[in-house]
Every structure is written in C-alpha cells, then in structure tokens.
PDB file of C-alpha atoms in Angstrom:
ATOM      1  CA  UNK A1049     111.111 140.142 124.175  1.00 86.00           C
ATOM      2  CA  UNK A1050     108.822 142.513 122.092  1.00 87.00           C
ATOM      3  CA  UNK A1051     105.736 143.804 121.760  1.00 91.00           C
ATOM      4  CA  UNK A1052     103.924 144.835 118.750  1.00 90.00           C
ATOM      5  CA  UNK A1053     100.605 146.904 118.652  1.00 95.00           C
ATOM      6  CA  UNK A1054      99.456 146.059 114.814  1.00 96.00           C
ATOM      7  CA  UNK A1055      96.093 147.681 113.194  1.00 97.00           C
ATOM      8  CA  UNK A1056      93.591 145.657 113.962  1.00 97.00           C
ATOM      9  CA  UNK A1057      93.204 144.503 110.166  1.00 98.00           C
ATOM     10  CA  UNK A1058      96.643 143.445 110.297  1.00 96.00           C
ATOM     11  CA  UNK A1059      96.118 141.815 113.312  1.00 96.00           C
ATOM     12  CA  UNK A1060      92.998 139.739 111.607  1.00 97.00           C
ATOM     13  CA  UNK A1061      95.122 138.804 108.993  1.00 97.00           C
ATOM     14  CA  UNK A1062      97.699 137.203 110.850  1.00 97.00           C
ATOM     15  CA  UNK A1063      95.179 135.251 113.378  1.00 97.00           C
ATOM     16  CA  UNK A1064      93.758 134.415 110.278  1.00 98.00           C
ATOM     17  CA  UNK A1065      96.233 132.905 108.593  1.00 98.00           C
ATOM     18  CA  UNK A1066      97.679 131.531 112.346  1.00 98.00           C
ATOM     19  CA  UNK A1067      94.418 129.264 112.411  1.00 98.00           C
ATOM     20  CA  UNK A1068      94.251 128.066 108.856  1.00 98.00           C
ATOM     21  CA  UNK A1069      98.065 126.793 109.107  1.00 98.00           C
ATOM     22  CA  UNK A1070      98.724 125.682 112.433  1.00 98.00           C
ATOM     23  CA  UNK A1071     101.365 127.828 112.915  1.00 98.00           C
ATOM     24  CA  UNK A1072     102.009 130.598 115.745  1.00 97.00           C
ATOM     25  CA  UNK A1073     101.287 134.540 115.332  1.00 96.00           C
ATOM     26  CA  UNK A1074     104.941 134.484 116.630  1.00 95.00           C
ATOM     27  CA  UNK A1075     105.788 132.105 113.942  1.00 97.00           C
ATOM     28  CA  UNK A1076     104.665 135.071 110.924  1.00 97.00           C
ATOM     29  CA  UNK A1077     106.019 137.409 112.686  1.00 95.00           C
ATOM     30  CA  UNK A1078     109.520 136.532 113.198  1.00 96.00           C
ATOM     31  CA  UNK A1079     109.681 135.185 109.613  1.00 96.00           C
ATOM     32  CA  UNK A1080     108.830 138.327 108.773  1.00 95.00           C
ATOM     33  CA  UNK A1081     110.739 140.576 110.364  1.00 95.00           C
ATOM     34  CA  UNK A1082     114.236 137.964 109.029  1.00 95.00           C
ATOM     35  CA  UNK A1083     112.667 138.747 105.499  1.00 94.00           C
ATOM     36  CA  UNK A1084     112.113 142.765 106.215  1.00 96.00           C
ATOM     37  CA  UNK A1085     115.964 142.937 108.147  1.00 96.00           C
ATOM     38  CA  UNK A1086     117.709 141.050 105.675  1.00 94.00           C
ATOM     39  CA  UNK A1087     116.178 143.089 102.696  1.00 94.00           C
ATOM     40  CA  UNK A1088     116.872 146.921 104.979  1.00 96.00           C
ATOM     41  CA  UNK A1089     120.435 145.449 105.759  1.00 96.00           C
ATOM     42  CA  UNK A1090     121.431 144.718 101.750  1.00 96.00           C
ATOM     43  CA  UNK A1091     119.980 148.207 101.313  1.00 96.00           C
ATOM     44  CA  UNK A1092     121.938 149.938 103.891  1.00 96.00           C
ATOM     45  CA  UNK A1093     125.244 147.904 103.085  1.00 96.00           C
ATOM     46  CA  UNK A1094     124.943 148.157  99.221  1.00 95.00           C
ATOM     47  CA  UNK A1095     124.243 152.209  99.628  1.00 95.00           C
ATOM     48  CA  UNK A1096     127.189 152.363 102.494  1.00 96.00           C
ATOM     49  CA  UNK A1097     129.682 150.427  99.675  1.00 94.00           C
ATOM     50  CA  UNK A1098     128.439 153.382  96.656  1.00 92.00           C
ATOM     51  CA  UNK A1099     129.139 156.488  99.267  1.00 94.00           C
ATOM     52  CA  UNK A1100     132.330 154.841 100.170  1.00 95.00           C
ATOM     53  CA  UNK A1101     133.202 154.300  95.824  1.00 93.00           C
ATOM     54  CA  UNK A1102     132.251 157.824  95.515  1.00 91.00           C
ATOM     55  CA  UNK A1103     134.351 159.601  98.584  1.00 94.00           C
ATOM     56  CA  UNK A1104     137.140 157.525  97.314  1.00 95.00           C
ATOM     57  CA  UNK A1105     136.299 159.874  93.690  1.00 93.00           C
ATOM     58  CA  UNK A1106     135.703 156.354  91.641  1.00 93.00           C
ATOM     59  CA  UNK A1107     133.884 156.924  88.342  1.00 88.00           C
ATOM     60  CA  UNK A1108     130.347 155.300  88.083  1.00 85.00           C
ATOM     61  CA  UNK A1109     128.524 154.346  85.012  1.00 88.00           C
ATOM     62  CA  UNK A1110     124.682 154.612  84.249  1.00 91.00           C
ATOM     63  CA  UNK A1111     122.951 151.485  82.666  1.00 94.00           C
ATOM     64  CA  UNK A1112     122.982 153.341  79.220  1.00 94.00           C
ATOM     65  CA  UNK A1113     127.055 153.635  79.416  1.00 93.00           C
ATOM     66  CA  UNK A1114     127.195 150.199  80.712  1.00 94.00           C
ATOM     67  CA  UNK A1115     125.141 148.893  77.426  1.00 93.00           C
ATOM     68  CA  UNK A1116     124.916 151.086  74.243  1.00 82.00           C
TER      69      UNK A1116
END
C-alpha cells in the first residue's frame, strides 16, 4: 500500500483525466511510476556498468573519436 500527497494541480490533472477516460487515479499512477522506475533503473544500471569499465582502467571513447 501507498500513499501519495500530490499538489493539488497535479492532483486536478489526474481526476481530470480519471473522468474523461474511465480509468482509475490508481490506474495513472501505477503506469506511471513502471514508466519513471524502469527509466531510473536503466540509468542507475547503465552508470553502475561505466564505473565498473572504468575501475577495471578500460579506455573510453568520446562521440568525436568514435566518428571523425
């Protein structure tokens, strides 16, 4: 279970668009969050793989390198 406390325009906009689809504030929300944690967890796993290239002392190459 969780509770949210949104801004009240926030909150507008999601009752709004609740009642012109049919669909559950619960509905947005959790489709929203899955959007918001998938894109933070690519992030997070992309930037863990780079440290872990760089500790290890593996060269990287800048866009330019890669194409000139």
């Amino acid at each position: 279970m969780l509770a949210l406390r949104l801004k009240p325009e926030l909150e507008k906009r999601l009752t709004d668009l609740a009642l012109k689809t049919g669909r559950t504030k619960t509905f947005y929300a959790t489709k929203a969050i899955e959007q918001q944690l998938d894109d933070i967890e690519d992030y997070y796993l992309a930037e863990q793989s780079y440290n872990e290239w760089v500790a290890e002392g593996k060269k990287t190459y800048s866009f330019d390198e890669v194409f000139n």
